Amino acid sequence: MPLLLLRVIAVGCALICFGVLASAQERTLGNVGSVEKKRNGVSVTLASRAVADISFFNRDTVRVRVAPSGKFEPDQSYAVVGTPDPSLKVEIKSDKKFSTLSAPGGARVTFSHEPFRLVILDSAGRVVLEEDGTRLSRFSRETGEIEASFRREPTEVYFGLGEKALPLSRHNHVVTMWNTDVYRYKVGQDPLYQAIPFFIGLKDGRAFGVFFDNTWRTFFDLGKTYEKRFTFGAPGGELNYYVFTGGDDRSPANILRDYSTLTGRAPMPPVWALGFHQSRFSYTPDAKVREVAEQFRKNRLPLDAIHFDIDYMDGFRVFTWDKKTFPEPAKLITDLRMQGIKAVVIVDPAVKVDEKYPLYSEGVAGGHFLEPRGRVWPGEAAFPDFTNPKTRAWFGAQYKGFLSDGVAGFWNDMNEPSSFIPDDTLKKEPATADHPERTLPLSTKHVGDGIAGDHARYHNVYGMQMARSSREGLLALNPNERPFVLTRAGYAGIQRYAAVWSGDNTASWDHLRLTIPLLTNLSVSGVPFIGADVGGFTGSPSAELFARWLQAGSLTPFFRAHSDRGFGPHEPYGFGDKFTEINRATIEFRYLLLPYLIACFEEHQATGAPVMRPLWYACPTDPQAILNDSQFLLGRDLLVAPVMEEGATKVGVYFPKGDTWIDWHSGSVYEGGTSAQVDAPLERLPVFVRLGATIPTLSPIQSTDEIPTAKKGSVKAVMKNGKAVLVAE
Ligand code: MIG
């Protein structure tokens, strides 16, 4: 079909075309010059010389792309894997003053021509987003900055944006996307390790989503500067964003269905990775690892994995073993496997600068390293350029040795990337030791998968591309096994490659409470396989804190206890017999529910629904559910209300509207829309089953190896003689 060129206007007076200049350098897009029809949308030339492409990804998803320079880069994204719906027929109308694009049965976009201003509507014609006329989209050609602003209602709330140590909703906050190694981060600190520039907004019970696919250091000002506006922007790149209008019912589920169609879903984890993991910085030497395994088995504590932290390596050289402390890794790992325990080893990105270390010389010869070098555990170290496909393949192939040793899973740490402060700087400025932005210089050059660029642009995808290299390498080496990769840093789409844990949290009650807002928001950022270090990484948890944290963590998707160097026990057998028994019951409950957890991951695969869910996800119209940050849902049918207060033996629970809930332990029945104080003695995690649900279960096992011979059962929440009851079979 020949391109239809709709010449609109060319009131082309240079004086009025530049829109409102807020500063000497900043300009808005200006008036519309021409509107040209393209596949699934239009291309708009603007008086500012910028061009804007507006198109539909599917019926309910609109993409807006603005190139301030007037020329688009090749359309390449680290996040996006979906392709636009080929069956779409977008209708386009244009007159002198307005253009309108509509997808039959779906969203609609209209924009005025003088000046260019966008309004995006849902399938029922309700406004979803409307550019703020008092602060139109703008850019600076001199600095490369770009920005877009939309009107908001003061009651609007926002969720997602990856991993944040912030309150449940991000309204009234300005947040930053910049992957940062934040040892001992504080509640309220921003940013942390994961940058996911996607959020779900909720207004009057209706959801919408915005994904700003820009890998630079982006920001989101969600009503903080001005309560009737939200703004997002970046110091460079294109203004490239997707708006999810949510279809007819405007549900959060629809937003995540469409977002995950665009950026992908998590593959099914290996079943063992859904069991309990035990970790510490570090279990060394090998005898210590054996002792941990023995303690678990002796105490009949279920366990599927032990993590090997950095000290197993030879001088922190990645992909090596310390011959003194781990002389026979394959033997050790086989012995662990006999006890139903898999080995997970940490793999850091940076390669020790050492001419005698083959990986280093190979990396130099292959041109795999970034310049300049950095400093990490091994001293001076070279960072592979994971934005180079050849480097990803090279690094990924290194897992071969570990696979033949029998290692089952891999843990990618320090991949923000984190680079220590050089010694001479440290001497001069000791305070920089804790500098939160210790990373590579922003001018570091990356291959960028064909679009060369510097670290300011590629920093946020570094960790994700490392995790990709790991996953793809493992699949190439062993196509028949589902890989398990755990990563600390990531960007939108990280769910395709790895599970995520929330880094260096602290052994405190407020960090335990933080896990729910942190993890549920990461979850609705499209990443289902997530967890926080049980017990808190740094610090020594009391027996009570550890037991309560283990309970809360037992129904999060990724379940691992981990500890920093030199702190007290973070092992479930480390607190005396009474607590060993309590902790055993907690982990056993996790294993009992494994078939249900697996079903939740299958549901994610099919629909994009999260595994761990905030209450608002299920009840966006229930005002009491929306800001609840002390409870969560596991899948659709289990409501979890962990105890997160020291000394508490009761917990206040809100039961979301629309369902009836039955206490797993006591059988008490609660109607949706009510609150209650529920008994929660130390040994009990309050869990409630939705009336009508069938929860598949397993008889007690010590590891997932025993699943084939375990007894399969179920717990059903049904009406019997006019009463809601749980029936176990
Ligand atoms: O500079 O490998 O978040 O889980 O135990 C610290 C040692 C490096 C940070 C990780 C933590 C891990 C630790 N690592």
XYZ file of C-alpha atoms and ligand atoms in Angstrom:
743
model
C 0.000 0.000 0.000
C 1.440 3.365 -0.963
C 2.026 5.565 2.016
C -0.745 8.002 2.492
C 0.676 11.380 3.201
C -1.671 13.608 5.026
C -0.302 17.074 4.647
C -1.785 18.869 7.518
C -0.647 22.320 8.090
C 2.495 24.205 7.842
C 1.599 27.316 9.669
C 5.321 26.947 9.662
C 6.256 30.149 11.275
C 9.550 29.630 12.959
C 8.607 32.016 15.701
C 5.608 30.194 17.083
C 6.628 26.671 16.282
C 8.999 26.057 19.111
C 6.319 26.015 21.740
C 6.894 27.256 25.247
C 10.541 27.581 25.961
C 11.015 26.889 29.616
C 14.709 27.559 29.463
C 17.061 28.676 26.755
C 17.828 25.091 25.859
C 14.578 23.303 26.455
C 11.826 23.129 23.898
C 8.528 21.389 23.417
C 7.763 19.387 20.314
C 5.838 22.307 18.822
C 3.149 22.270 16.172
C 2.436 19.417 13.836
C 3.939 19.748 10.376
C 2.700 16.587 8.702
C 1.019 13.337 9.629
C 2.032 10.333 7.625
C 0.262 7.012 7.823
C 2.428 4.044 8.750
C 1.855 0.451 9.717
C -0.424 0.428 12.807
C -0.090 4.175 13.278
C 1.323 7.469 12.097
C 4.570 9.361 11.876
C 4.329 13.011 12.816
C 6.840 15.661 11.891
C 7.000 18.568 14.254
C 8.002 22.171 14.069
C 10.832 21.531 16.516
C 12.297 19.134 13.893
C 11.536 16.236 16.231
C 9.540 13.327 14.835
C 6.949 11.319 16.733
C 5.752 7.848 15.799
C 2.484 6.777 17.344
C 1.409 3.214 16.840
C -0.559 0.367 18.355
C 1.215 -2.680 19.732
C -2.102 -4.389 20.198
C -5.699 -3.260 20.587
C -5.165 -1.854 24.034
C -1.507 -0.829 23.937
C -0.232 2.365 22.358
C 3.395 3.151 21.663
C 4.726 6.692 21.482
C 8.207 7.266 20.194
C 9.833 10.650 19.819
C 13.227 11.350 18.279
C 14.273 14.878 19.208
C 16.928 14.818 16.472
C 14.325 14.095 13.802
C 15.876 10.692 13.075
C 15.071 7.440 14.848
C 17.724 4.960 15.787
C 17.252 1.358 14.665
C 14.323 0.036 16.663
C 16.233 -2.131 19.117
C 15.229 -2.824 22.698
C 16.690 -4.975 25.454
C 13.268 -5.205 27.054
C 10.903 -5.872 24.194
C 10.456 -9.339 22.716
C 6.844 -9.158 21.531
C 5.870 -8.045 18.048
C 2.876 -5.861 17.184
C -0.393 -7.708 16.651
C -0.422 -8.438 12.886
C -4.214 -8.567 12.677
C -4.670 -5.006 13.892
C -6.409 -2.534 11.612
C -5.891 0.943 12.958
C -8.251 3.629 11.686
C -6.721 7.041 11.188
C -8.533 10.320 10.783
C -6.925 13.675 10.440
C -8.246 17.160 9.897
C -6.712 20.553 10.311
C -6.790 20.588 14.061
C -6.743 16.979 15.252
C -5.676 13.479 14.343
C -7.274 10.370 15.800
C -6.079 6.783 15.701
C -8.327 4.008 16.871
C -8.062 0.256 17.088
C -11.520 -1.269 16.621
C -12.724 -2.496 20.022
C -9.649 -1.055 21.713
C -7.851 2.124 22.634
C -7.934 5.467 20.890
C -5.336 8.197 20.590
C -6.051 11.763 19.602
C -3.652 14.625 19.323
C -4.097 18.269 18.620
C -1.890 19.885 16.013
C -1.333 23.321 17.507
C 0.447 22.432 19.605
C 1.079 18.682 19.482
C -0.622 17.270 22.579
C -1.648 13.658 23.179
C -4.708 12.138 24.786
C -5.037 8.366 25.117
C -8.436 6.794 25.773
C -9.576 3.294 26.662
C -12.010 1.152 24.686
C -14.960 2.788 26.439
C -13.751 6.258 25.531
C -12.526 7.183 29.030
C -9.356 9.223 29.236
C -6.411 7.113 30.369
C -3.611 9.624 29.882
C -3.647 13.214 28.871
C -0.541 15.267 28.293
C -0.338 18.198 30.661
C -0.877 21.306 28.540
C 1.006 23.396 31.052
C 4.064 21.205 30.692
C 4.129 19.525 27.305
C 6.658 16.868 26.340
C 10.004 18.518 25.936
C 13.646 17.972 25.166
C 16.933 19.742 24.963
C 19.014 19.152 21.900
C 22.039 20.513 23.715
C 21.946 18.212 26.745
C 19.978 15.308 25.281
C 17.401 15.447 28.067
C 13.834 14.361 27.338
C 10.679 14.440 29.396
C 6.918 13.841 29.223
C 4.198 14.973 31.642
C 0.611 13.891 32.157
C -2.268 15.106 34.223
C -3.045 13.160 37.351
C -5.770 13.111 39.918
C -4.459 13.693 43.426
C -5.954 10.311 44.421
C -4.053 8.325 41.798
C -1.636 5.661 43.106
C 1.247 3.883 41.366
C 2.859 0.494 41.704
C 5.806 -1.248 40.103
C 9.006 0.534 38.991
C 11.034 -2.470 39.997
C 12.794 -2.824 43.287
C 12.343 0.048 45.731
C 12.725 0.372 49.500
C 9.720 2.715 49.408
C 6.131 2.579 50.611
C 3.730 0.394 48.656
C 2.486 3.163 46.332
C 4.991 5.457 44.663
C 2.723 8.513 44.555
C 4.317 11.672 45.944
C 7.766 10.276 45.233
C 10.461 11.001 42.703
C 12.229 7.749 41.906
C 15.391 7.023 39.973
C 16.275 4.118 37.726
C 19.954 3.392 38.243
C 21.219 -0.018 39.288
C 23.223 0.518 42.442
C 25.167 -1.702 44.837
C 23.674 -0.542 48.113
C 25.229 -2.539 50.939
C 22.992 -2.235 54.026
C 20.410 -0.083 52.268
C 18.002 1.871 54.412
C 14.229 1.856 54.296
C 13.424 4.810 52.038
C 16.698 4.674 50.091
C 16.520 4.939 46.307
C 17.678 3.587 43.894
C 18.496 -0.068 44.641
C 19.710 -2.835 42.318
C 16.923 -3.180 39.744
C 15.724 -0.531 37.278
C 12.358 -1.355 35.750
C 10.796 1.774 34.262
C 7.275 0.363 34.184
C 4.419 1.211 36.504
C 0.741 0.491 36.952
C -1.483 3.414 37.871
C -4.781 3.023 39.654
C -7.569 5.582 39.648
C -11.172 4.929 40.658
C -10.477 1.210 40.566
C -9.286 1.346 36.964
C -5.748 0.406 36.040
C -3.412 1.598 33.323
C 0.263 0.980 32.695
C 3.191 3.015 31.402
C 6.469 1.512 30.264
C 9.207 4.020 29.459
C 11.635 1.883 27.475
C 14.717 3.975 28.026
C 17.816 2.415 29.597
C 19.405 5.676 30.768
C 19.165 7.015 34.275
C 15.435 7.727 34.042
C 13.308 9.417 36.678
C 9.622 9.334 37.562
C 8.083 12.230 39.443
C 4.725 10.871 40.534
C 2.916 13.889 41.855
C 5.729 14.975 44.147
C 6.589 18.280 42.499
C 3.001 19.033 41.532
C 0.124 16.877 42.701
C -1.836 17.212 39.462
C 0.912 15.927 37.235
C 3.258 13.022 36.770
C 6.421 13.304 34.761
C 9.051 10.927 33.523
C 12.241 11.634 31.684
C 15.849 10.752 30.979
C 19.185 12.433 30.407
C 19.386 10.893 26.923
C 17.914 8.510 24.403
C 14.486 8.564 22.841
C 11.209 9.415 24.448
C 9.931 5.904 23.850
C 6.992 4.724 25.902
C 4.098 2.299 25.859
C 0.722 2.998 27.393
C -1.369 0.010 28.455
C -5.012 1.015 28.510
C -6.261 -2.218 30.062
C -9.118 -3.307 27.775
C -12.770 -3.304 28.714
C -12.463 -4.056 32.416
C -9.291 -2.018 32.999
C -8.017 -4.698 35.376
C -4.442 -4.948 36.683
C -4.444 -8.473 35.223
C -4.964 -7.077 31.730
C -2.122 -4.615 32.172
C 0.269 -7.385 33.193
C -0.983 -9.644 30.412
C -0.093 -6.949 27.879
C 3.138 -5.835 29.563
C 4.348 -9.443 29.684
C 3.354 -9.973 26.061
C 5.650 -7.067 25.262
C 8.610 -7.885 27.545
C 8.235 -11.624 28.055
C 7.393 -13.964 30.902
C 9.523 -15.997 33.252
C 10.299 -19.520 32.078
C 9.324 -22.373 34.404
C 11.961 -22.703 37.122
C 13.443 -26.121 37.807
C 11.256 -27.592 40.575
C 14.176 -27.891 43.020
C 14.695 -24.110 42.818
C 11.251 -23.702 44.410
C 12.453 -25.563 47.493
C 14.356 -24.017 50.396
C 17.864 -22.582 49.791
C 20.465 -22.049 52.500
C 23.312 -19.606 52.033
C 26.036 -17.721 53.873
C 29.002 -15.527 52.965
C 30.696 -18.054 52.949
C 30.479 -21.716 53.889
C 34.114 -22.701 53.567
C 35.980 -25.064 53.472
C 34.159 -28.076 51.991
C 33.801 -29.658 55.447
C 31.664 -26.709 56.493
C 29.326 -27.280 53.543
C 29.045 -30.945 54.498
C 28.277 -29.963 58.064
C 25.449 -27.638 56.982
C 23.946 -30.431 54.884
C 24.252 -32.846 57.809
C 22.600 -30.424 60.204
C 19.642 -30.054 57.878
C 19.212 -33.785 57.461
C 19.827 -34.580 61.122
C 17.199 -32.035 62.131
C 14.803 -33.224 59.405
C 14.707 -29.766 57.878
C 13.689 -29.788 54.205
C 16.365 -28.326 51.915
C 17.032 -28.280 48.184
C 20.088 -26.061 47.735
C 23.206 -24.756 49.422
C 24.790 -21.609 47.994
C 28.545 -21.256 47.625
C 29.541 -17.623 48.124
C 32.747 -16.039 46.767
C 35.270 -17.791 49.015
C 35.076 -21.060 47.068
C 37.066 -19.396 44.280
C 40.801 -19.361 43.800
C 41.706 -15.763 44.634
C 38.268 -14.635 43.481
C 38.960 -15.755 39.921
C 35.579 -16.496 38.396
C 34.948 -20.080 37.213
C 37.694 -21.539 39.426
C 37.766 -23.516 42.683
C 40.161 -22.915 45.540
C 42.134 -26.163 45.466
C 42.970 -25.973 49.167
C 39.483 -25.456 50.552
C 37.569 -27.309 47.835
C 39.994 -29.965 46.541
C 37.276 -32.257 45.185
C 34.275 -30.174 44.207
C 32.682 -32.850 42.017
C 32.842 -35.368 44.866
C 31.402 -32.883 47.342
C 28.572 -31.975 44.982
C 27.765 -35.606 44.259
C 27.581 -36.309 47.980
C 25.259 -33.364 48.440
C 23.084 -34.585 45.589
C 22.781 -37.956 47.329
C 21.166 -36.043 50.190
C 18.785 -34.251 47.845
C 20.786 -31.015 47.949
C 21.912 -29.036 44.893
C 24.865 -26.679 44.698
C 24.405 -23.072 43.609
C 27.612 -21.120 43.029
C 28.086 -17.379 42.863
C 29.519 -16.009 39.624
C 30.606 -12.375 39.576
C 31.083 -10.480 36.320
C 34.594 -9.079 36.717
C 37.636 -11.127 35.717
C 40.857 -10.791 37.705
C 43.623 -9.017 35.834
C 46.271 -11.742 35.874
C 48.290 -12.681 32.814
C 48.552 -16.270 34.063
C 44.814 -16.686 34.368
C 43.568 -18.135 31.062
C 40.135 -16.545 31.265
C 41.755 -13.150 31.512
C 44.173 -13.604 28.616
C 41.415 -15.140 26.519
C 39.189 -12.185 27.290
C 41.891 -9.744 26.291
C 42.617 -11.639 23.077
C 38.921 -11.803 22.230
C 38.341 -8.110 22.896
C 35.714 -8.929 25.505
C 36.598 -6.392 28.177
C 35.492 -2.864 28.811
C 37.978 -0.041 29.345
C 38.889 1.136 31.884
C 39.301 -1.738 34.293
C 37.701 -1.657 37.706
C 38.372 -2.986 41.192
C 36.390 -5.711 42.841
C 37.076 -8.735 45.069
C 40.065 -10.010 43.081
C 41.716 -6.568 43.028
C 42.110 -5.042 39.588
C 39.513 -6.668 37.386
C 38.184 -6.466 33.834
C 34.473 -6.219 33.131
C 33.162 -8.199 30.168
C 30.997 -6.156 27.831
C 27.753 -8.099 28.134
C 26.168 -5.843 25.507
C 28.400 -7.602 22.984
C 26.741 -10.820 21.717
C 30.143 -12.462 21.216
C 31.095 -11.695 24.793
C 27.803 -13.084 26.094
C 28.457 -16.320 24.237
C 32.067 -16.471 25.452
C 31.181 -15.901 29.099
C 28.161 -18.221 28.930
C 30.335 -21.046 27.601
C 32.505 -20.858 30.755
C 29.782 -22.602 32.774
C 30.824 -25.887 31.198
C 33.248 -26.832 33.977
C 30.736 -26.155 36.721
C 28.109 -28.212 34.936
C 30.469 -31.161 34.729
C 31.206 -30.726 38.440
C 27.467 -31.145 38.979
C 26.638 -27.551 39.960
C 22.914 -27.011 39.459
C 22.392 -23.268 39.801
C 24.175 -19.944 39.363
C 24.039 -16.721 41.259
C 25.080 -13.543 39.409
C 26.082 -10.870 41.928
C 27.766 -7.434 41.634
C 26.295 -6.933 38.164
C 25.011 -3.370 38.540
C 27.997 -3.422 37.814
C 29.644 -2.678 41.129
C 33.244 -1.521 41.046
C 35.031 -0.542 44.209
C 36.637 2.835 44.634
C 40.330 2.791 43.585
C 42.865 2.620 46.454
C 44.425 6.004 45.774
C 41.036 7.724 45.802
C 40.224 5.879 48.996
C 43.401 7.145 50.620
C 42.545 10.692 49.656
C 38.809 10.410 50.339
C 38.062 7.553 52.748
C 34.383 8.496 52.776
C 34.005 7.276 49.185
C 34.296 3.661 50.398
C 30.540 3.658 50.886
C 29.785 5.709 47.823
C 26.541 4.262 46.521
C 27.367 4.838 42.887
C 30.573 2.932 42.716
C 30.396 1.688 39.162
C 32.194 2.114 35.833
C 32.845 5.611 34.465
C 29.857 6.855 32.494
C 32.066 7.342 29.456
C 32.985 3.617 29.245
C 32.284 2.426 25.691
C 29.906 -0.494 25.064
C 29.174 -2.447 21.884
C 25.440 -2.153 22.612
C 24.452 -5.038 20.308
C 25.325 -2.954 17.291
C 24.359 0.445 18.645
C 27.589 1.607 20.249
C 27.059 3.749 23.292
C 28.558 4.616 26.596
C 27.927 3.437 30.118
C 25.438 6.219 30.841
C 23.220 4.488 28.335
C 23.989 0.826 29.030
C 24.614 0.750 32.774
C 21.072 -0.353 33.588
C 21.128 -3.328 31.201
C 24.539 -4.634 32.247
C 23.230 -7.041 34.899
C 20.373 -8.199 32.733
C 22.711 -8.985 29.847
C 24.993 -10.868 32.208
C 22.032 -12.955 33.390
C 21.121 -13.496 29.746
C 24.633 -14.660 28.989
C 24.365 -17.109 31.893
C 20.989 -18.480 30.919
C 21.734 -18.729 27.222
C 25.132 -20.285 27.930
C 23.584 -22.868 30.237
C 20.875 -23.733 27.730
C 23.456 -24.136 24.974
C 25.515 -26.465 27.179
C 22.578 -28.431 28.489
C 19.391 -27.887 26.476
C 17.462 -30.503 28.447
C 17.585 -28.824 31.808
C 15.802 -25.720 32.993
C 18.545 -23.365 34.151
C 18.421 -21.659 37.515
C 20.010 -18.214 37.437
C 19.686 -15.708 40.265
C 20.595 -12.073 39.647
C 20.936 -8.942 41.722
C 20.702 -6.315 38.952
C 18.241 -6.120 36.091
C 16.136 -4.060 33.717
C 12.660 -4.537 32.258
C 12.482 -8.063 30.844
C 14.893 -9.555 33.406
C 12.169 -12.109 34.184
C 13.067 -13.958 30.965
C 16.523 -14.808 32.277
C 16.659 -15.010 36.038
C 15.176 -14.974 39.500
C 15.873 -11.845 41.541
C 16.716 -11.364 45.197
C 16.667 -8.028 46.930
C 20.346 -7.752 47.882
C 21.907 -6.623 51.127
C 18.984 -6.127 53.484
C 19.339 -5.947 57.256
C 18.356 -8.233 60.135
C 15.679 -5.918 61.543
C 11.913 -5.904 61.927
C 11.529 -2.892 59.650
C 13.418 -4.742 56.898
C 11.127 -7.721 57.403
C 8.141 -5.376 56.964
C 9.789 -3.873 53.884
C 9.793 -7.234 52.100
C 6.075 -7.017 51.267
C 5.999 -3.578 49.582
C 9.361 -4.298 47.969
C 8.557 -7.745 46.607
C 4.944 -7.174 45.571
C 6.010 -4.124 43.553
C 8.844 -6.039 41.922
C 6.310 -8.740 41.195
C 3.936 -6.380 39.359
C 6.972 -5.052 37.490
C 6.673 -8.335 35.584
C 9.182 -10.356 37.632
C 7.575 -13.344 39.364
C 10.535 -15.303 40.731
C 11.653 -13.106 43.631
C 12.648 -13.186 47.262
C 14.464 -11.351 50.051
C 17.249 -12.858 52.168
C 15.509 -14.543 55.088
C 16.796 -13.325 58.438
C 18.262 -10.199 56.850
C 21.699 -10.307 55.190
C 23.659 -8.055 57.513
C 23.242 -8.321 61.249
C 22.287 -11.120 63.594
C 18.567 -11.845 63.801
C 17.065 -12.899 67.121
C 15.505 -16.360 67.164
C 12.094 -14.743 66.991
C 12.941 -12.450 64.076
C 14.455 -15.341 62.135
C 11.430 -17.579 62.785
C 8.965 -14.854 61.726
C 11.034 -13.972 58.679
C 11.233 -17.632 57.680
C 7.429 -17.771 57.897
C 6.974 -14.645 55.766
C 9.568 -15.863 53.266
C 8.149 -19.364 53.084
C 5.331 -18.188 50.819
C 7.427 -15.884 48.637
C 8.431 -17.328 45.266
C 12.182 -17.524 45.940
C 12.929 -18.801 49.445
C 16.511 -18.450 50.695
C 18.149 -17.719 54.031
C 21.450 -15.876 53.685
C 23.954 -14.116 55.915
C 26.764 -11.612 55.647
C 30.259 -12.417 56.986
C 30.684 -12.612 60.708
C 27.083 -12.554 61.883
C 25.105 -14.936 64.044
C 23.106 -17.908 62.796
C 20.847 -17.572 59.766
C 20.273 -21.327 59.641
C 16.921 -22.706 60.806
C 18.716 -25.086 63.213
C 20.798 -22.291 64.740
C 18.476 -21.127 67.515
C 17.919 -24.094 69.821
C 15.508 -27.040 69.733
C 12.286 -25.134 70.279
C 13.011 -22.904 67.293
C 14.319 -25.743 65.145
C 10.909 -27.333 65.540
C 9.076 -24.107 64.678
C 11.319 -23.519 61.667
C 10.878 -27.112 60.509
C 7.115 -26.686 60.474
C 7.529 -23.477 58.465
C 9.689 -25.069 55.772
C 7.510 -28.184 55.719
C 4.507 -25.971 55.001
C 6.332 -24.530 51.982
C 6.976 -28.038 50.674
C 3.407 -29.108 51.334
C 2.291 -26.258 49.062
C 4.834 -26.880 46.275
C 2.257 -28.192 43.778
C 0.235 -25.029 44.314
C 3.328 -22.855 43.846
C 4.174 -24.689 40.629
C 0.612 -24.063 39.427
C 1.096 -20.341 40.164
C 4.174 -20.285 37.931
C 2.223 -22.094 35.228
C -0.477 -19.462 35.498
C 2.170 -16.761 35.103
C 3.360 -18.489 31.936
C -0.134 -18.625 30.510
C -1.378 -15.164 31.455
C 1.446 -13.021 32.817
C -0.209 -12.929 36.257
C 2.216 -12.482 39.154
C 2.859 -15.330 41.594
C 3.119 -13.093 44.674
C 0.349 -10.501 44.520
C -0.444 -7.301 46.328
C -4.053 -7.102 47.524
C -4.894 -4.286 45.092
C -4.046 -6.585 42.178
C -7.018 -8.785 43.048
C -9.253 -6.016 44.435
C -8.509 -2.755 42.629
C -11.902 -1.362 43.579
C -11.654 -2.129 47.308
C -10.281 1.047 48.932
C -9.186 -0.828 52.061
C -7.210 -3.348 50.044
C -5.343 -0.903 47.812
C -2.696 0.384 50.205
C -2.434 -2.763 52.334
C 1.290 -3.412 52.711
C 1.290 -6.067 55.421
C -0.380 -8.908 53.545
C -0.099 -10.527 50.162
C -1.722 -13.173 48.036
C 0.070 -16.225 46.743
C -1.663 -16.848 43.437
C -5.387 -16.365 43.529
C -6.346 -18.543 46.446
C -4.048 -17.989 49.431
C -4.023 -14.863 51.568
C -0.907 -14.490 53.718
C -0.622 -12.205 56.763
C 2.821 -12.716 58.338
C 3.585 -11.487 61.834
C 6.122 -8.683 61.497
C 6.044 -7.118 64.973
C 8.345 -8.244 67.733
C 6.492 -10.077 70.498
C 3.146 -10.126 68.682
C 0.985 -13.252 68.900
C -1.984 -11.809 67.069
C -2.141 -10.101 63.726
C -4.691 -7.682 62.304
C -5.929 -9.029 58.997
C -8.021 -7.348 56.322
C -10.029 -9.745 54.184
C -10.398 -8.425 50.629
C -13.916 -7.901 49.342
C -15.704 -10.276 47.050
C -14.547 -13.526 48.645
C -14.910 -15.561 51.819
C -11.682 -16.660 53.536
C -11.023 -19.675 55.762
C -8.156 -19.784 58.256
C -5.836 -22.657 57.278
C -5.061 -23.433 60.922
C -8.270 -22.817 62.849
C -10.941 -23.173 60.184
C -12.437 -19.794 61.209
C -14.398 -18.148 58.433
C -14.052 -14.468 57.499
C -16.188 -12.487 55.103
C -14.479 -10.231 52.559
C -14.591 -6.555 53.471
C -14.056 -7.227 57.192
C -11.029 -7.040 59.469
C -10.131 -9.249 62.408
C -7.446 -9.889 64.976
C -6.279 -13.411 64.243
C -4.306 -15.716 66.535
C -0.709 -16.025 65.471
C 1.362 -17.784 68.128
C 5.072 -17.975 67.365
C 4.754 -21.283 65.549
C 2.052 -20.104 63.175
C 2.007 -18.193 59.873
C -1.522 -16.858 59.330
C -2.759 -18.147 55.956
C -6.311 -18.101 54.577
C -7.880 -20.064 51.750
C -10.395 -18.506 49.371
C -13.773 -20.236 49.482
C -14.117 -22.277 46.291
C -10.399 -22.984 45.969
C -8.679 -26.346 45.660
C -5.066 -26.236 46.856
C -2.989 -29.193 45.653
C -0.607 -30.454 48.345
C 2.165 -32.975 49.043
C 2.904 -35.170 52.029
C 6.033 -34.105 53.996
C 9.323 -34.422 52.099
C 12.944 -33.471 52.742
C 13.697 -32.279 49.204
C 12.005 -32.095 45.820
C 13.816 -35.332 44.880
C 11.111 -37.067 46.917
C 8.187 -35.605 44.954
C 7.681 -38.714 42.794
C 6.999 -40.868 45.865
C 5.233 -38.236 47.970
C 1.502 -38.525 48.502
C -0.484 -36.011 46.474
C -3.470 -34.499 48.184
C -5.530 -31.354 48.275
C -7.183 -28.906 50.598
C -10.550 -27.694 49.419
C -12.435 -24.685 50.723
C -16.089 -25.616 50.258
C -19.601 -25.096 51.626
C -20.862 -27.992 53.748
C -24.239 -27.945 55.502
C -24.373 -24.197 54.936
C -20.902 -23.614 56.431
C -17.604 -22.750 54.766
C -15.041 -25.421 55.704
C -11.669 -26.799 54.681
C -11.636 -30.408 53.541
C -8.272 -32.172 53.323
C -7.894 -35.223 51.119
O 30.499 -7.060 48.079
O 29.569 -12.274 47.617
O 24.565 -9.036 47.795
O 24.559 -11.594 48.874
O 26.958 -12.522 49.997
C 29.577 -7.996 48.596
C 29.457 -11.634 48.841
C 29.348 -9.082 47.574
C 26.954 -9.009 47.838
C 25.723 -9.845 47.795
C 25.711 -10.804 48.942
C 26.953 -11.667 48.890
C 28.204 -10.778 48.906
N 28.146 -9.850 47.780
